[in-house]
C-alpha positions as MATLAB code, in Angstrom:
seq = 'MDVANPVDEKSALSLLECRAQEVANHLGTVSEMSFEAARNALVGRVLVTGIGGSAGPARLLAWLSSQRQGVHARYVPMSGFTSDNAPVGDTLVVFSQYLSPNATLVLKAASHFRRVVLVTSVPPNSNPLQSLLTHEQTVIVHLPPADEKGLFLRVIGPTVATLFAIQVTCGPLGRSEFGELYKALCSAGERALAAAAEVSSDSLRGALAFVFSGADPSVFQGLVWKWMEGLRCAQPWAWDALELAHGPVQSVRGGMPWVVFTQPDSPTGDLTERVHRVLVSNHQVPVFLRSELPFPISILDHDAQLNALLLRVLKDCPLDLRSSALAVFDEPLYGLGRS';
ca = [
     150.208  100.309  106.409;
     153.637  101.197  107.759;
     156.246  100.661  105.036;
     159.311  101.969  106.873;
     162.629  100.158  106.590;
     162.605   99.053  102.931;
     163.535   95.407  102.436;
     164.817   93.743   99.296;
     162.295   91.210   97.969;
     164.859   88.411   97.688;
     166.154   88.891  101.240;
     162.714   89.153  102.850;
     162.339   85.421  103.488;
     165.812   85.229  105.042;
     164.938   88.167  107.268;
     161.716   86.472  108.364;
     163.630   83.284  109.140;
     166.198   85.213  111.205;
     163.461   86.930  113.159;
     161.773   83.612  113.892;
     165.077   82.346  115.275;
     165.357   85.417  117.523;
     162.008   84.848  119.218;
     163.361   82.601  121.986;
     165.925   85.193  123.115;
     163.302   87.938  123.203;
     161.014   85.676  125.227;
     163.880   85.188  127.661;
     164.120   88.952  128.079;
     160.389   89.286  128.706;
     160.360   86.390  131.170;
     162.676   88.401  133.433;
     160.584   91.602  133.326;
     158.287   92.707  136.135;
     154.695   93.559  135.246;
     153.424   94.370  138.731;
     152.091   97.816  137.771;
     150.128   96.364  134.851;
     148.843   93.505  137.025;
     147.627   95.953  139.665;
     145.761   97.927  137.010;
     143.629   94.936  135.972;
     140.769   95.668  138.361;
     137.124   96.581  137.942;
     135.686   96.410  134.436;
     138.637   95.767  132.127;
     138.319   96.350  128.392;
     141.096   94.939  126.221;
     141.682   95.763  122.574;
     144.209   95.165  119.824;
     144.158   94.745  116.074;
     146.010   92.652  113.507;
     148.819   90.714  115.146;
     148.041   92.402  118.466;
     144.499   91.054  118.631;
     145.634   87.553  119.599;
     147.515   88.638  122.755;
     144.660   91.025  123.591;
     142.042   88.274  123.404;
     144.265   85.965  125.441;
     144.741   88.573  128.166;
     140.992   89.190  128.414;
     140.228   85.456  128.625;
     142.958   84.663  131.157;
     142.030   87.664  133.322;
     138.494   86.367  133.515;
     139.267   82.661  133.895;
     142.369   82.773  136.096;
     141.811   85.951  138.120;
     138.043   86.369  138.180;
     138.373   89.868  136.718;
     135.442   91.284  134.754;
     137.460   91.506  131.530;
     136.386   91.371  127.904;
     137.880   91.923  124.491;
     136.488   94.829  122.439;
     137.339   95.346  118.744;
     138.844   98.713  117.888;
     135.904   99.599  115.674;
     133.865   99.802  118.889;
     135.654  103.076  119.631;
     134.618  104.736  116.363;
     131.058  105.573  117.431;
     129.526  107.933  119.965;
     128.522  104.897  122.029;
     132.072  103.796  122.751;
     132.434  101.010  125.337;
     133.045  102.107  128.908;
     134.882  100.504  131.815;
     137.404  101.115  134.559;
     140.628   99.985  132.880;
     141.502  100.171  129.186;
     144.247   97.851  127.917;
     145.575   98.566  124.419;
     147.975   96.280  122.552;
     149.749   98.017  119.668;
     153.314   97.143  118.716;
     154.092  100.392  116.898;
     151.050  102.565  117.677;
     148.992  102.131  114.532;
     146.597  104.978  113.686;
     143.709  102.744  114.773;
     145.307  102.342  118.212;
     145.856  106.096  118.379;
     142.132  106.541  117.824;
     141.380  104.274  120.796;
     143.858  106.060  123.062;
     142.044  109.316  122.426;
     139.220  107.810  124.496;
     141.532  107.171  127.455;
     139.977  109.970  129.504;
     136.802  107.873  129.825;
     138.679  105.284  131.908;
     140.228  105.376  135.362;
     143.350  103.561  134.240;
     145.097  102.840  130.938;
     147.613  100.111  130.135;
     149.449  100.371  126.821;
     151.459   97.362  125.644;
     153.857   98.518  122.944;
     157.388   98.505  121.530;
     157.417  102.298  121.217;
     159.877  103.799  123.758;
     158.056  105.456  126.693;
     159.824  108.800  126.176;
     158.980  109.062  122.475;
     157.079  112.072  121.193;
     154.016  110.093  120.026;
     153.492  108.595  123.479;
     154.141  111.825  125.324;
     151.504  113.648  123.289;
     148.946  110.845  123.457;
     149.121  109.563  127.001;
     148.165  112.449  129.245;
     146.128  110.213  131.561;
     147.629  110.281  135.066;
     146.893  106.592  135.686;
     148.767  105.242  132.654;
     150.983  102.169  132.695;
     153.265  101.725  129.681;
     154.500   98.169  129.154;
     157.533   98.505  126.880;
     158.309   95.205  125.139;
     160.935   94.198  122.579;
     161.851   94.246  119.768;
     163.104   97.738  119.024;
     162.498   97.214  115.303;
     160.471   94.649  113.372;
     159.304   96.732  110.462;
     159.740   96.145  106.747;
     157.873   92.824  106.492;
     154.121   92.419  106.437;
     154.224   89.554  108.939;
     155.612   90.147  112.413;
     156.676   87.098  114.395;
     158.447   88.619  117.407;
     156.161   91.374  118.678;
     152.925   89.356  118.871;
     154.747   86.450  120.520;
     156.404   88.482  123.276;
     153.058   90.230  123.855;
     151.534   86.767  124.282;
     154.081   85.958  126.999;
     153.275   89.283  128.683;
     149.571   88.354  128.663;
     150.413   85.025  130.301;
     152.741   86.456  132.936;
     150.525   89.360  133.934;
     147.566   87.027  134.523;
     149.186   83.738  135.607;
     152.318   85.008  137.321;
     155.970   85.158  136.250;
     157.730   82.139  134.820;
     160.234   80.508  137.133;
     163.695   79.673  135.851;
     162.810   75.989  135.448;
     159.563   76.836  133.663;
     161.375   79.025  131.166;
     163.981   76.292  130.775;
     161.255   73.878  129.712;
     159.838   76.479  127.339;
     163.255   77.176  125.805;
     163.847   73.462  125.330;
     160.494   73.150  123.540;
     161.243   76.144  121.313;
     164.544   74.585  120.249;
     162.822   71.397  119.061;
     159.615   73.013  117.759;
     160.712   73.263  114.141;
     161.851   69.662  113.881;
     158.645   68.382  115.497;
     156.372   70.480  113.264;
     158.110   69.514  110.022;
     157.947   65.841  110.978;
     154.241   66.123  111.811;
     153.467   67.662  108.405;
     155.933   65.635  106.337;
     153.178   63.941  104.323;
     151.263   67.158  103.606;
     152.288   69.250  100.621;
     153.012   72.946  100.934;
     150.513   73.633   98.174;
     147.689   72.006  100.156;
     148.655   73.996  103.269;
     148.080   77.181  101.275;
     144.497   76.193  100.558;
     141.455   75.593  102.718;
     142.619   74.733  106.216;
     141.165   74.139  109.672;
     142.812   74.729  113.043;
     141.525   72.616  115.935;
     142.001   73.615  119.575;
     140.874   72.380  122.982;
     140.621   73.643  126.526;
     139.780   77.276  125.756;
     137.588   79.367  123.472;
     139.057   79.137  119.934;
     139.146   82.962  119.799;
     141.894   82.809  122.451;
     144.178   81.314  119.786;
     143.568   84.038  117.205;
     147.265   84.900  117.151;
     148.025   81.528  115.557;
     145.197   81.846  113.054;
     146.167   85.408  112.126;
     149.829   84.469  111.669;
     148.886   81.907  109.027;
     146.583   84.296  107.173;
     149.084   87.180  107.136;
     152.095   84.999  106.416;
     150.570   83.313  103.373;
     147.997   85.993  102.510;
     145.395   83.272  102.246;
     141.909   82.783  103.608;
     141.869   82.652  107.398;
     141.841   79.050  108.621;
     138.688   77.923  110.339;
     139.197   77.726  114.106;
     137.151   75.104  115.930;
     137.082   73.499  119.340;
     137.828   69.764  119.199;
     134.364   68.732  120.348;
     132.725   71.030  117.790;
     134.012   68.881  114.943;
     131.157   66.395  115.317;
     128.530   69.152  115.249;
     128.880   70.360  111.673;
     132.486   70.880  110.529;
     133.422   67.320  109.495;
     130.028   66.868  107.872;
     130.423   70.085  105.871;
     134.010   69.970  104.607;
     135.119   67.954  101.608;
     137.697   65.228  102.108;
     141.412   65.793  101.703;
     141.650   69.118  103.545;
     144.449   69.484  106.118;
     143.348   69.885  109.739;
     146.052   71.251  112.037;
     145.293   69.967  115.532;
     147.038   71.732  118.420;
     147.363   69.535  121.507;
     148.757   69.897  125.017;
     148.873   67.454  127.934;
     146.049   69.094  129.873;
     143.339   68.434  127.275;
     139.884   67.982  128.833;
     140.013   64.191  128.509;
     142.996   61.934  128.025;
     141.754   60.323  124.841;
     140.463   63.469  123.114;
     143.361   63.587  120.645;
     142.852   59.960  119.693;
     139.128   60.560  119.180;
     139.821   63.567  116.960;
     142.186   61.417  114.896;
     139.570   58.693  114.451;
     136.885   61.154  113.359;
     139.104   62.956  110.847;
     140.598   59.844  109.286;
     137.230   58.093  109.000;
     135.911   61.176  107.180;
     138.879   61.129  104.743;
     140.435   64.280  106.194;
     144.170   64.921  106.629;
     145.179   65.552  110.267;
     148.434   67.241  111.262;
     149.017   67.041  115.015;
     151.187   69.790  116.477;
     151.842   68.456  119.965;
     153.169   70.312  122.980;
     154.255   68.832  126.299;
     153.832   72.237  127.929;
     150.623   73.088  129.800;
     148.182   75.701  128.555;
     148.665   78.659  128.179;
     152.481   78.327  127.798;
     151.770   75.694  125.128;
     150.679   78.553  122.849;
     154.300   79.695  122.574;
     155.441   76.197  121.602;
     152.666   75.964  119.025;
     153.582   79.421  117.731;
     157.160   78.272  117.103;
     155.935   75.113  115.384;
     153.694   77.189  113.155;
     156.629   79.444  112.250;
     158.512   76.387  110.980;
     155.579   75.237  108.853;
     155.021   78.737  107.538;
     158.652   79.076  106.470;
     158.535   75.683  104.761;
     155.503   76.725  102.733;
     157.031   80.090  101.841;
     160.237   78.443  100.631;
     158.223   76.081   98.422;
     155.691   78.712   97.314;
     157.469   82.110   97.408;
     155.619   85.360   98.095;
     156.730   88.969   98.281;
     156.775   89.411  102.068;
     157.557   93.118  102.151;
     155.149   95.604  103.705;
     155.674   97.834  100.695;
     154.260   95.153   98.409;
     150.883   95.309  100.159;
     150.416   98.856  101.412;
     148.366  100.058   98.473;
     144.632  100.139   99.139;
     144.290   99.883  102.925;
     144.771  103.548  103.940;
     141.029  104.409  104.278;
     140.816  101.851  107.112;
     144.400  101.595  108.365;
     144.717  105.365  108.520;
     141.591  105.904  110.609;
     142.870  107.769  113.648;
     145.820  109.324  111.862;
     146.158  112.925  113.051;
];
């Protein structure tokens, strides 16, 4: 685990809050970037990978490439590149904010692909990239921020990578579209705190379910992972709305919070109301995080709402958020690929 940029324990929460407030400006920067070279590279058999906070954007890119562009794209976990039978394809897409050793391991297999796309915050002219990326058909997508180290949870890098995944597969955001997104981001915190006003922070740290609709729940892994890393708790269950009646509500004890993420283009108009009826009748506690933005842009609104809830819980139930507080026993796995 990278422990650069030491952070004082008492100031860590304030730093996390400041970074969450900076997300909208960084998204504005990314919305004005051109990703034509990366878009042109998404042809043939596309394999997409990422780990930790980068896995969410990677899964989203693979799903959107397949669903919106008809590209033969799939997500592959980084452990798939540790064996002699590594996955093969035409284009390799790697998400890694600061080139973790695991990502370095994957990039060593770049010669097996016709094209490579690396989505990172590492400057293109840096020594690590120059020594790693010798493939002639390499596209480096350089995203902000320049520095987000010091805290275990990153809230900027994964979010701007999510916007990249959306823009490279669905096209660039127009000025009016970004205006609507910015407006939603400004009100996200207030809406989320109001939605969860009756749910205690202590209960949000316990067993929790996230409910999605309109796409494979794995597409929303960035939201799930944020909650797990931010609170260092068990990963919330992630279910599709219609799955609830096929086991989850029958299996979970009453009183557990269910965070339901909604957007206006849900499969049926009354799906949210039906979810509410099922949860309440089974003595569950629903928290509806609503977005008026269409999928997939709604993910960015939901991400901002989740940041607000996460900060509320952390203020009520403090944790040491520094990377240095947790980088103790993970080197045998985190360091795999370290030269």
